[in-house]
Coordinates of C-alpha atoms in Angstrom, one line a residue:
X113 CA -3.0 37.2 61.5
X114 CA -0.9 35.6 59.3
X115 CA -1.1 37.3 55.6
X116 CA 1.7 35.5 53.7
X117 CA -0.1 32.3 53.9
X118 CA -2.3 33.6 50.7
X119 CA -0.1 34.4 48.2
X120 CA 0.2 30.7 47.2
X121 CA -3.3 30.2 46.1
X122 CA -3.6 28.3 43.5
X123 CA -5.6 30.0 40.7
X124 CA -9.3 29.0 40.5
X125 CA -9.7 26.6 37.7
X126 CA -6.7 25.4 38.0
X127 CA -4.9 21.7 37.7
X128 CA -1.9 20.0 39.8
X129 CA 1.0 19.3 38.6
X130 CA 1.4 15.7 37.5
X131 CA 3.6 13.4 39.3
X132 CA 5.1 11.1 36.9
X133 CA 9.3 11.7 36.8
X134 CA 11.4 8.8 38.8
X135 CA 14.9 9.4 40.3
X136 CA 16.4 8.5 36.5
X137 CA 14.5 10.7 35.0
X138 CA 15.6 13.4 37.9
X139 CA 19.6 12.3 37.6
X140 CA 18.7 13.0 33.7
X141 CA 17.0 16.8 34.0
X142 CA 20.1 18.0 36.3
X143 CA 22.4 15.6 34.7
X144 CA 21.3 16.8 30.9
X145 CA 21.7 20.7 32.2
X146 CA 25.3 20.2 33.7
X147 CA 26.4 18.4 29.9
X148 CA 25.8 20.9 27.6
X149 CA 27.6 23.6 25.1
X150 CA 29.9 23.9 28.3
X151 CA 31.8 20.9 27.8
X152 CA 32.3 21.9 24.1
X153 CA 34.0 25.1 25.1
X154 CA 34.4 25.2 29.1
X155 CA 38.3 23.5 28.2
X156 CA 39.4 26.0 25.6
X157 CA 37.9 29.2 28.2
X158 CA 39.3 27.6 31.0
X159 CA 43.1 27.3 29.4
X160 CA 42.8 30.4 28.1
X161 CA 42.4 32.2 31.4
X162 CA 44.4 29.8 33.5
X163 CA 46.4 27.7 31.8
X164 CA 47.0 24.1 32.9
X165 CA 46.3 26.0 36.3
X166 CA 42.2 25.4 34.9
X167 CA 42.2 22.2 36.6
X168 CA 42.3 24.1 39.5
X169 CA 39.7 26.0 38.5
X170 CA 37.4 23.2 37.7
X171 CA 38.1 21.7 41.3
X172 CA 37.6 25.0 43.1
X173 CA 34.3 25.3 41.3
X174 CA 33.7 21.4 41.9
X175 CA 34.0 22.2 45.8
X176 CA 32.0 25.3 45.7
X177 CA 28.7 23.9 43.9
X178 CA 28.6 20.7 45.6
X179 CA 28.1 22.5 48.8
X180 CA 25.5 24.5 47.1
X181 CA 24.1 20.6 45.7
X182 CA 24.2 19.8 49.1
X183 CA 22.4 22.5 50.4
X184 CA 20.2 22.2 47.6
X185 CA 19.3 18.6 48.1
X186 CA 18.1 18.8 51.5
X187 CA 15.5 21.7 51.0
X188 CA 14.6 19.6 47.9
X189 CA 13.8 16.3 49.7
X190 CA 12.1 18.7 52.6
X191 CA 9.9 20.9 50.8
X192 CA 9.5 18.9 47.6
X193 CA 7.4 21.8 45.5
X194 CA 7.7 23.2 41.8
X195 CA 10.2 25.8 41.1
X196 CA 11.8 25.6 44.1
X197 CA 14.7 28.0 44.2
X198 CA 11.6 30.7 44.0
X199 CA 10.1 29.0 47.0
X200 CA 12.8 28.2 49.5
X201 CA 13.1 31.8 50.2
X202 CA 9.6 32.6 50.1
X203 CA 9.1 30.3 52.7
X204 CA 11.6 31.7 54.9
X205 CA 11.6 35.9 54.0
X206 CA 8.5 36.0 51.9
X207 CA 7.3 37.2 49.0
X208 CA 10.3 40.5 48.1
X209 CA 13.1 37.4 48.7
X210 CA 11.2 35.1 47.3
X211 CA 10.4 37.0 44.2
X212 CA 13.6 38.5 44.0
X213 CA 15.5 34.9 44.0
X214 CA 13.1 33.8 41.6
X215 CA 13.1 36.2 39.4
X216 CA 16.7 36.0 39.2
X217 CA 16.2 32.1 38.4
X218 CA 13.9 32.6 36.0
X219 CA 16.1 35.4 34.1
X220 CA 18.8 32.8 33.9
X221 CA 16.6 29.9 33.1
X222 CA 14.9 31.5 30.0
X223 CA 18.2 32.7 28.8
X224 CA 20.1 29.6 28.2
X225 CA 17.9 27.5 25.8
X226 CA 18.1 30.1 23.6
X227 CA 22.3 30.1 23.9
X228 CA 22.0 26.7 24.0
X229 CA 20.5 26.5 20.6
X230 CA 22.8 29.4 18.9
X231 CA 25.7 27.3 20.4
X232 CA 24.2 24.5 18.2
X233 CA 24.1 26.8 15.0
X234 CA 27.2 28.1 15.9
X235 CA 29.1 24.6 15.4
X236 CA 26.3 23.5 12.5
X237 CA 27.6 26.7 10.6
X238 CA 31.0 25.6 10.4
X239 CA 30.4 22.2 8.7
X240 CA 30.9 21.0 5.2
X241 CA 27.4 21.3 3.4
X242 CA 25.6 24.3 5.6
X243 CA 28.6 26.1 5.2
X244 CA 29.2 26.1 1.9
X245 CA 24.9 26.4 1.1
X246 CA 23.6 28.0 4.1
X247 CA 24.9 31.4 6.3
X248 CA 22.8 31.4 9.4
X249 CA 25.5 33.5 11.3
X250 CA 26.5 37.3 10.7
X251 CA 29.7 38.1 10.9
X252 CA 29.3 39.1 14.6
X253 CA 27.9 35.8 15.5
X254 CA 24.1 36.5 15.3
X255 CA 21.4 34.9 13.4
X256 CA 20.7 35.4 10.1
X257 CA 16.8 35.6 8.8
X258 CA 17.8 31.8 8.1
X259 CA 19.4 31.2 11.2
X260 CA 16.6 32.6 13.2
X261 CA 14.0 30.8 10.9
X262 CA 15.9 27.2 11.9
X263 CA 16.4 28.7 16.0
X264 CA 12.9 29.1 16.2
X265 CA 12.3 25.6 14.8
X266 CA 14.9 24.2 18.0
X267 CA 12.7 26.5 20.8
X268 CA 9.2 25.2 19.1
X269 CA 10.7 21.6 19.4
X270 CA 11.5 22.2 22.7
X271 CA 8.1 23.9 23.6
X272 CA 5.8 21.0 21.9
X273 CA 7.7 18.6 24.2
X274 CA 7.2 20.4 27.4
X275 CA 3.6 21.1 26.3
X276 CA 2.9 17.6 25.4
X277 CA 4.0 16.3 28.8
X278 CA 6.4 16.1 31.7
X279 CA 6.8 12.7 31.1
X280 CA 7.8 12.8 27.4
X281 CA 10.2 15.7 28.1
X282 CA 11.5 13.1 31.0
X283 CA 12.1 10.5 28.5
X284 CA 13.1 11.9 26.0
X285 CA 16.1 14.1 27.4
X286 CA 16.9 10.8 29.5
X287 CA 17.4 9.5 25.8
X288 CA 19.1 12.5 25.3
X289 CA 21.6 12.5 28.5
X290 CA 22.9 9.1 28.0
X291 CA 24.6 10.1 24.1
X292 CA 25.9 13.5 26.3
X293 CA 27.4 11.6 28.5
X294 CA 29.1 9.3 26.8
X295 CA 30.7 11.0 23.8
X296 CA 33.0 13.2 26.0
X297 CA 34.0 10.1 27.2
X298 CA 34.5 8.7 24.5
X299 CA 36.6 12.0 24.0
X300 CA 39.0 11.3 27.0
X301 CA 39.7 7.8 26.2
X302 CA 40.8 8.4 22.0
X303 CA 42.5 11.9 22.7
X304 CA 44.0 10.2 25.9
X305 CA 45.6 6.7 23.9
X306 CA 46.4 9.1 20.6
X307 CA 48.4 11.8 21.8
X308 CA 49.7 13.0 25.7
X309 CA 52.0 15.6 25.8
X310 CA 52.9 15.6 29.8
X311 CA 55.1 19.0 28.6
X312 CA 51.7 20.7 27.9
X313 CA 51.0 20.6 32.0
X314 CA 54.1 23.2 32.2
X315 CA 54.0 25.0 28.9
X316 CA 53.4 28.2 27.8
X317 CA 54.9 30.1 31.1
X318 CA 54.8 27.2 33.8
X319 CA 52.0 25.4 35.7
X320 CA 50.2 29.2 36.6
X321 CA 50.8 31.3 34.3
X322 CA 48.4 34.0 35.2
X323 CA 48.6 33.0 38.8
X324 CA 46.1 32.9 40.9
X325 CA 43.9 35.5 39.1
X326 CA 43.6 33.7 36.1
X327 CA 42.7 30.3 38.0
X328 CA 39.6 32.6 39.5
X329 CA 38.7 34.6 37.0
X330 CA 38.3 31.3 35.3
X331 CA 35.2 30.3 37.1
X332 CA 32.5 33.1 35.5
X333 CA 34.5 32.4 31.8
X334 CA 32.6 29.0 31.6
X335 CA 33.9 26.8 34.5
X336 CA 30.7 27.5 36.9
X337 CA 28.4 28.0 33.5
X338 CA 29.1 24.1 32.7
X339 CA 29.0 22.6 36.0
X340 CA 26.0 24.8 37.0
X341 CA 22.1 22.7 36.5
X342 CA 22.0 20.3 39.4
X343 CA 19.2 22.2 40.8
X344 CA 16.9 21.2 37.8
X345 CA 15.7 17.8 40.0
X346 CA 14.6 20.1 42.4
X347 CA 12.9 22.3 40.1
X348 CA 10.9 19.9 39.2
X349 CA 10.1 18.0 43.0
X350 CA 6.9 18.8 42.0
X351 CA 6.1 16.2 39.0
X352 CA 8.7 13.5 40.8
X353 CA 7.0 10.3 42.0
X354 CA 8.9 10.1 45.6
X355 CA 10.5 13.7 45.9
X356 CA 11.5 12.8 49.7
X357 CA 13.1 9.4 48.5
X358 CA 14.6 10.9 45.1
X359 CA 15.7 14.7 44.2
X360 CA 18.7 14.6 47.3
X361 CA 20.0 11.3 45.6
X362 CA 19.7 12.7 42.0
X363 CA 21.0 16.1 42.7
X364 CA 24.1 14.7 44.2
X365 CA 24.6 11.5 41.3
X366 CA 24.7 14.0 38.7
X367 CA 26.9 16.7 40.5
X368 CA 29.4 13.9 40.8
X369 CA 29.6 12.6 37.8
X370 CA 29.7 16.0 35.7
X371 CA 32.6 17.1 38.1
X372 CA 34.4 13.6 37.2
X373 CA 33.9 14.0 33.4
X374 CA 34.7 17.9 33.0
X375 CA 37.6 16.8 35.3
X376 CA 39.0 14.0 32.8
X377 CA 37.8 16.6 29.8
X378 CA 40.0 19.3 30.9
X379 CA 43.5 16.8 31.3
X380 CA 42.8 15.2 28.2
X381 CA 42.3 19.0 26.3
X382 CA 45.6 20.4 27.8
X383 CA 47.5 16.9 26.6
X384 CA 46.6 16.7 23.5
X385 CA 47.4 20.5 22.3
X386 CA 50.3 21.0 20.0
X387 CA 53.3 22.3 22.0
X388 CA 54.1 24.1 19.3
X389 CA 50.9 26.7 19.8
X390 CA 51.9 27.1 23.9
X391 CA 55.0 28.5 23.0
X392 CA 54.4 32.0 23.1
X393 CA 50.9 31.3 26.2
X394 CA 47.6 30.5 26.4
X395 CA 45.6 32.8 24.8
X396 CA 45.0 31.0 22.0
X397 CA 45.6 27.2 22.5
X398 CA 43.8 25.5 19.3
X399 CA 44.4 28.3 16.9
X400 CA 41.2 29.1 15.2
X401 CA 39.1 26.3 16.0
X402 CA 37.0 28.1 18.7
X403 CA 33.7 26.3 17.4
X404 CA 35.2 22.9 18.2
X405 CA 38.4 22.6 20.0
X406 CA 37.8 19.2 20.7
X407 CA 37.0 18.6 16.8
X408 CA 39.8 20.1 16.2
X409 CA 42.1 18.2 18.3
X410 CA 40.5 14.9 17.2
X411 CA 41.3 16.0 13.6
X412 CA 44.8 16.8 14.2
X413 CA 45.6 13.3 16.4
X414 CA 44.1 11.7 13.3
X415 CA 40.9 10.1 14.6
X416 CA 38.5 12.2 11.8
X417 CA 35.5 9.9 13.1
X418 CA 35.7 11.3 16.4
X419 CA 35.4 14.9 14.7
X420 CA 32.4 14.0 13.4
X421 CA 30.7 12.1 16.2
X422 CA 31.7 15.9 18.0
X423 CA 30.0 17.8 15.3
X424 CA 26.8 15.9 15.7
X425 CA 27.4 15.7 19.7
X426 CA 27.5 19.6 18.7
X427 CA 23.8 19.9 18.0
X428 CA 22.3 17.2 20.2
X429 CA 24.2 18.3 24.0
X430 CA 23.3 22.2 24.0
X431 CA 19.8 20.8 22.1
X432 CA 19.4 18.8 25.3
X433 CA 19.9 21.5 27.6
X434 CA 18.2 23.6 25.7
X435 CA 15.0 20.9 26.2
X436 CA 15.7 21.0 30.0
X437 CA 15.8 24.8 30.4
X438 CA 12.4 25.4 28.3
X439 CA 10.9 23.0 31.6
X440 CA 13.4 24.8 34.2
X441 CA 12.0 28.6 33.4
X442 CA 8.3 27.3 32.8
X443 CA 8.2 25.6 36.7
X444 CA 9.7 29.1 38.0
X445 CA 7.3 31.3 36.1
X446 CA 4.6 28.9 37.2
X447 CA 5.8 28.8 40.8
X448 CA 6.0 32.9 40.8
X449 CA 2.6 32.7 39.2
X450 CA 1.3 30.6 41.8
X451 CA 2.4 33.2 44.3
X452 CA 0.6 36.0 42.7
X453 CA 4.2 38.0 42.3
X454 CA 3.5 37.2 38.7
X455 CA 0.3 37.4 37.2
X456 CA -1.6 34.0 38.2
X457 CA -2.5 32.9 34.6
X458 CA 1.5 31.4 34.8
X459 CA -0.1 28.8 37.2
X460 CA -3.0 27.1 35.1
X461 CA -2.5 23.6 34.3
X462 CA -3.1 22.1 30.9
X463 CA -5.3 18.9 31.6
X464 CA -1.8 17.2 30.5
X465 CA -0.9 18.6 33.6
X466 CA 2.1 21.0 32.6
X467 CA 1.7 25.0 33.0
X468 CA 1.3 25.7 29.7
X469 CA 0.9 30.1 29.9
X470 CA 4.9 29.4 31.6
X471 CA 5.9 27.0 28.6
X472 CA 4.6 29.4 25.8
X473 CA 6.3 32.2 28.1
X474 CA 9.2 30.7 27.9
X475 CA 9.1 29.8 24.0
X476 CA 8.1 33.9 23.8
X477 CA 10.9 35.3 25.3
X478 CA 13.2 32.8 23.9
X479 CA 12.6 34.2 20.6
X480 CA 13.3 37.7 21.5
X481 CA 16.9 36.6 23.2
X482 CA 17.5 35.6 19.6
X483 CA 17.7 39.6 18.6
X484 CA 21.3 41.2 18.0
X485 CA 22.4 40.0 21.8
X486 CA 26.4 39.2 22.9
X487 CA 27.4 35.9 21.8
X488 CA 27.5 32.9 23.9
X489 CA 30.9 33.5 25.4
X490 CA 30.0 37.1 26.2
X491 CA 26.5 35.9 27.9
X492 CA 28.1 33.3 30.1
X493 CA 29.6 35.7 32.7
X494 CA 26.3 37.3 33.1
X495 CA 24.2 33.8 33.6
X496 CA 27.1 32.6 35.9
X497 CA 26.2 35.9 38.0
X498 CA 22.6 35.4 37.8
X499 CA 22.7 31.8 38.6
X500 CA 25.4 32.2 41.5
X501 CA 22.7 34.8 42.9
X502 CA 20.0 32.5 43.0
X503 CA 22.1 29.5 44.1
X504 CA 23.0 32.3 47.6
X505 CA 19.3 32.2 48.4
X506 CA 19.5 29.0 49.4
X507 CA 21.7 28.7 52.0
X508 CA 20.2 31.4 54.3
X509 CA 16.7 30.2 53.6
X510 CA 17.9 26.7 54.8
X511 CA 19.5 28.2 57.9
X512 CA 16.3 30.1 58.8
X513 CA 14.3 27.0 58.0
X514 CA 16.3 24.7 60.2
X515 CA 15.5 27.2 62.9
X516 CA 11.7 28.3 62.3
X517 CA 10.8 25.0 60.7
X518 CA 12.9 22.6 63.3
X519 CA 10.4 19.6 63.3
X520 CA 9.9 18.7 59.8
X521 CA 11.3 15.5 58.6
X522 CA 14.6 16.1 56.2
X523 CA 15.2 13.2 54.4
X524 CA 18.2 14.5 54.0
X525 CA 20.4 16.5 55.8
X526 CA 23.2 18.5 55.1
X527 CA 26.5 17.5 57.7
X528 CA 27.4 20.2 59.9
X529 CA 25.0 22.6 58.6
X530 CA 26.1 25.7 61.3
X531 CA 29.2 25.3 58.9
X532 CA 29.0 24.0 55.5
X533 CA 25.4 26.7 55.5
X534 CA 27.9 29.5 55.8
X535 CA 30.5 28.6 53.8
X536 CA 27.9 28.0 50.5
X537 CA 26.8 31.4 50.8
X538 CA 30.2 32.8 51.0
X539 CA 30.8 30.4 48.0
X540 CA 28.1 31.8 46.3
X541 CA 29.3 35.3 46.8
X542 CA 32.4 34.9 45.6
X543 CA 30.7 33.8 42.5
X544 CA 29.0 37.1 41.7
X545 CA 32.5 39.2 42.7
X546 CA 34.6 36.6 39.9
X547 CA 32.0 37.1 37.5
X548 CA 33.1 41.5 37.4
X549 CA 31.5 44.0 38.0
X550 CA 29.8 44.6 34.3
X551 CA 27.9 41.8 34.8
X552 CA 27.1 42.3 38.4
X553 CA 25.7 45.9 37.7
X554 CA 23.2 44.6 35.0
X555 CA 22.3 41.9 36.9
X556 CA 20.7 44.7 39.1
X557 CA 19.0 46.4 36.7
X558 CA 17.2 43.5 35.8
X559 CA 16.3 43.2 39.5
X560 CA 14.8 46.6 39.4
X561 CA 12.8 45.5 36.4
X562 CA 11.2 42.7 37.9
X563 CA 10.6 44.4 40.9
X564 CA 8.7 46.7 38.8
X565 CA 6.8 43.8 37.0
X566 CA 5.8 42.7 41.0
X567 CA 4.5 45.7 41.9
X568 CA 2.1 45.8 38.8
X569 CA 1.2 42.3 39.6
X570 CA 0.3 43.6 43.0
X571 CA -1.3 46.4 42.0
X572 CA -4.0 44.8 40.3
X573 CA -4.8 42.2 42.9
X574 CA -8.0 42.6 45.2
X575 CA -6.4 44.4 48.2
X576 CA -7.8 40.9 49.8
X577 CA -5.4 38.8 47.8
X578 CA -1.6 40.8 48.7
X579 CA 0.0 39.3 50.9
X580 CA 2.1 40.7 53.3
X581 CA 5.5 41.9 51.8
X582 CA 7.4 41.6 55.3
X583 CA 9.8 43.8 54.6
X584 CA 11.8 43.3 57.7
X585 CA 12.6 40.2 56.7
X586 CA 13.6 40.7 53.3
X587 CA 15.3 43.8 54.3
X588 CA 18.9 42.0 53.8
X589 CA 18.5 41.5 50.4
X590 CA 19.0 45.0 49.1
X591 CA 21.9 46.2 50.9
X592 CA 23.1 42.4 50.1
X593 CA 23.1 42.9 46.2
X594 CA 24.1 46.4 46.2
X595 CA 26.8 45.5 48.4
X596 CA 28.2 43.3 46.0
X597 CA 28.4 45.4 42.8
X598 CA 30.2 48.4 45.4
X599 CA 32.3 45.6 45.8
X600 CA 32.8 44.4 42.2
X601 CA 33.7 48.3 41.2
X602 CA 36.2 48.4 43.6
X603 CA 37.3 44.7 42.6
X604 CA 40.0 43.3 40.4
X605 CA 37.2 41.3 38.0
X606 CA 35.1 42.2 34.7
X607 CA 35.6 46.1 35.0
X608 CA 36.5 46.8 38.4
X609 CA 38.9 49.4 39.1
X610 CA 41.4 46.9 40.9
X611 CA 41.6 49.5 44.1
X612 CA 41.0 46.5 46.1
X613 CA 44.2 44.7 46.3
X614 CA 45.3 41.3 45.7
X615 CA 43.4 39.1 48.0
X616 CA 42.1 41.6 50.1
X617 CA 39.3 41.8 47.8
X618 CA 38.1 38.2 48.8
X619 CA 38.6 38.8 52.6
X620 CA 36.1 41.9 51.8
X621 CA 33.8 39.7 50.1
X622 CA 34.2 37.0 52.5
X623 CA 33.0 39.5 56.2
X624 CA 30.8 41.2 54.3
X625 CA 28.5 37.7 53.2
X626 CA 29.1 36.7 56.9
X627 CA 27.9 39.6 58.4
X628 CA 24.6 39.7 55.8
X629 CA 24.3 35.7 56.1
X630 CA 23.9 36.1 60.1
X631 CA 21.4 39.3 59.8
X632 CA 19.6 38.0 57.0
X633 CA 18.8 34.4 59.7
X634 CA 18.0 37.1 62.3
X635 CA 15.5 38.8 59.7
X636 CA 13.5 35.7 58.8
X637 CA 10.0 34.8 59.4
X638 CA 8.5 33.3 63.0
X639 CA 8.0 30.0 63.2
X640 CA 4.4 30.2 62.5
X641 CA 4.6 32.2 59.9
X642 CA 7.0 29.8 58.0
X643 CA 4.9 27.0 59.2
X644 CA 1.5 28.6 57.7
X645 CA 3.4 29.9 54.7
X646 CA 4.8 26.3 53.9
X647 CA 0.7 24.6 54.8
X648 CA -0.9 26.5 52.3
X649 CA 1.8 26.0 49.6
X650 CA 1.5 22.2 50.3
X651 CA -1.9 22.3 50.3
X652 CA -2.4 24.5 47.1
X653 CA -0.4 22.0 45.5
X654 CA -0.9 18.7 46.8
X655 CA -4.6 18.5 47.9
X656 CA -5.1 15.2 47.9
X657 CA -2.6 15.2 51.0
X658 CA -5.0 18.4 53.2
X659 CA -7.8 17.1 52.4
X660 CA -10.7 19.6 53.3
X661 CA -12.3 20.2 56.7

């Protein structure tokens, strides 16, 4: 018999989600998460480590998470559900993976609208008036009693719109993405026709100067963090009007066009720098101006209009992202919830049709990320981590799924999946080893937390209601992530002692996610338990489609 299959009961009492979001509004969730703070900063981090070499970077990490958008888009389009980065796994190792990648989602998901709105202070701190009337920043970059009063007024914002409605949230960030997207390319186009210094492309110690070292380590210092969000569409499968028609085609629009403006954001950054400031490297490119290289640059080229439309673009991108990532976290807890591996009051529907417990969960722990934490530079290598772990799940769970779940229709496929399925997770992996090993390690002790959180959940379910754990087939996942930070503290990245040498380090990281990608497909559910696994979430959530016997 067949166990899994329970632990997506809905809650009694509870409502469906409501399906009201059109492939616009899905291109504008993942689109609206990809343009945020990053493109403000991702430039000045990306020089910094790499040089003119960061266009590299930002291609390498172009390749790397369109695979993952790829893989991404055809478990959205087959198994169009809420939250689905918790779920895919589920589906295919059960409950442990599918917590565990969920958990991890949902740690990085509730942590950046709350850096998305102290990015927003950040800038807002350094203009004319507030600056001069108004400190809402300590010295060390946290909020002031102020600051936090005016935060807290951003993540309510954000909550009243998710609370109010999906379809409000939907319009209004679609409002929202369309100003984000064109103001930096609005960007390109002035700084490009002002000033282009072509010498800037070989300043400051050549093409490279940090080799390639500085073009990886690049990747976790806010490369990956800006071009990471295209999964939000699929997040949210569950409230789209046609998810088999829509969440592939979105998830791909928006990867390619934030890959082609971050791209054109990048040349026009390094070409309009002073050459003067490159003389002596990269380290520090635009002086002082951290809270607004790009105002900064538009200031110096003499376009003062521009600095001002960045200032405002300053609040309302990482506001916008902020707005998406409030919806993002709420899904996941409410998917989790929906599984019983968090407690099932996550899953009750408002009769607006949103989860409300997971929208006023995520406005809760919002607030308390607004405590004395790192600043948003020092946060970014730790999300990047967290979100490259959850993006890993997803390849192996649609490798196993291609092979327990064969006959489902796949609006989408992924081309030479034996392949490109591989390759993602590798991606991935490479991911968590750039991003050091001082994220990597605390990354795991949040694991362990949540785990903790899932047994007590479990605990105090009838012994009727658990599920089977399976723990054969999530038995991968803990000599997978444990793996990785042994790796890390023998790496070359974020605290590692460097014993690893040059590029033997990525051919260690490279077998070792082969060898736990092809064990982890051996490990995975039977066919009928996938297939039972997958009925009941269906039918839990879509009941109009099962109806009853």
């Amino acid at each position: 018999m067949v166990t899994t299959t329970s632990a997506a009961a809905a809650p009694t009492g509870s409502g469906h989600l409501h399906r009201d979001v059109g492939f616009w509004g899905l291109l504008f969730v993942s689109l609206g998460s990809i343009i945020g703070s990053g493109w403000l900063l991702g430039a000045l981090t990306a020089a910094s480590y790499a040089g003119p070499a960061s266009l590299l970077s930002w291609i390498l990490a172009a390749a790397i998470l369109a695979m993952l958008a790829l893989v991404h888009a055809e478990l959205g389009a087959a198994y169009p559900v809420a939250g689905g980065t918790a779920r895919f796994p589920f589906f295919a190792f059960g409950p442990l993976a599918g917590f565990t990648a969920g958990w991890m989602a949902w740690v990085q998901a509730v942590t950046i609208a709350p850096i998305e709105v102290e990015a927003t202070l950040s800038y807002t701190a350094r203009i004319g008036w507030v600056k001069d009337n108004v400190t809402l920043l300590h010295t060390d970059g946290t909020l002031t009693g102020v600051g936090l009063i005016i935060a807290s007024v951003f993540m309510l914002l954000f909550t009243v719109i998710n609370v109010v409605g999906v379809k409000l949230m939907s319009e209004t960030n679609s409002i929202t993405v369309i100003w984000k997207t064109l103001v930096p390319l609005l960007t390109v186009v002035v700084l490009m026709s002002l000033t282009f210094h072509t010498s800037n492309f070989t300043a400051g110690g050549g093409f490279a100067p940090y080799g390639a070292h500085g073009v990886f380590a690049a990747l976790p210092a806010g490369v990956v963090f800006a071009l990471q969000g295209f999964e939000q569409a699929i997040q949210m499968a569950g409230e789209a009007r046609n998810p088999q028609r829509d969440v592939s085609r979105a998830v791909i629009a928006a990867m390619v066009i934030g890959v082609v403006v971050y791209l054109l954001l990048e040349v026009a950054f390094i070409a309009a720098l002073d050459p003067n400031k490159l003389l002596h490297g990269w380290a520090n490119p635009v002086g002082k101006g951290d809270f607004g290289p790009y105002a900064t640059l538009a200031t110096t080229a003499g376009a003062g209009w521009l600095a001002t439309v960045l200032y405002i673009d300053a609040v309302v991108s990482p506001a916008g992202t902020g707005l998406v990532y409030v919806a993002t976290s709420s899904r996941l807890s409410y998917a989790m919830g929906h599984e019983k591996s968090l407690p099932k009051r996550l899953a009750r529907i408002s009769p607006r049709g949103v989860p409300l417990t997971s929208i006023l969960l995520a406005f809760v722990v919002g607030e308390i990320a607004f405590l004395p934490f790192p600043s948003w530079s020092a946060l970014v290598g730790l999300v990047t981590s967290a979100t490259a772990i959850m993006y890993a799940f997803a390849p192996v769970s649609l490798h196993a799924l291609r092979l327990r779940d064969a006959d489902r229709p796949r609006p989408y496929r992924l081309p030479a999946w034996r392949v490109c399925s591989p390759l993602a997770f590798v991606a991935a992996n490479l991911i968590i080893y750039w991003s050091g090993y001082q994220a990597d390690w605390k990354l795991g002790a949040t694991i362990l937390v949540g785990l903790a959180v899932f047994a007590l959940t479990r605990s105090r379910l009838p012994a009727a209601e658990r599920p089977a754990l399976h723990w054969r087939s999530a038995a991968w996942v803990w000599p997978w992530l444990a793996g990785m930070i042994v790796i890390g503290r023998f790496g070359r990245y974020g605290g590692g002692s460097n014993a690893l040498g040059n590029w033997w380090d990525l051919l260690v990281v490279i077998v070792f996610s082969l060898a736990v990608y092809y064990v982890a497909v051996q490990l995975a559910l039977t066919s009928d338990e996938v297939e039972a696994a997958v009925r009941v979430e269906e039918s839990a959530e879509f009941p109009e489609a099962f109806p009853a016997a």
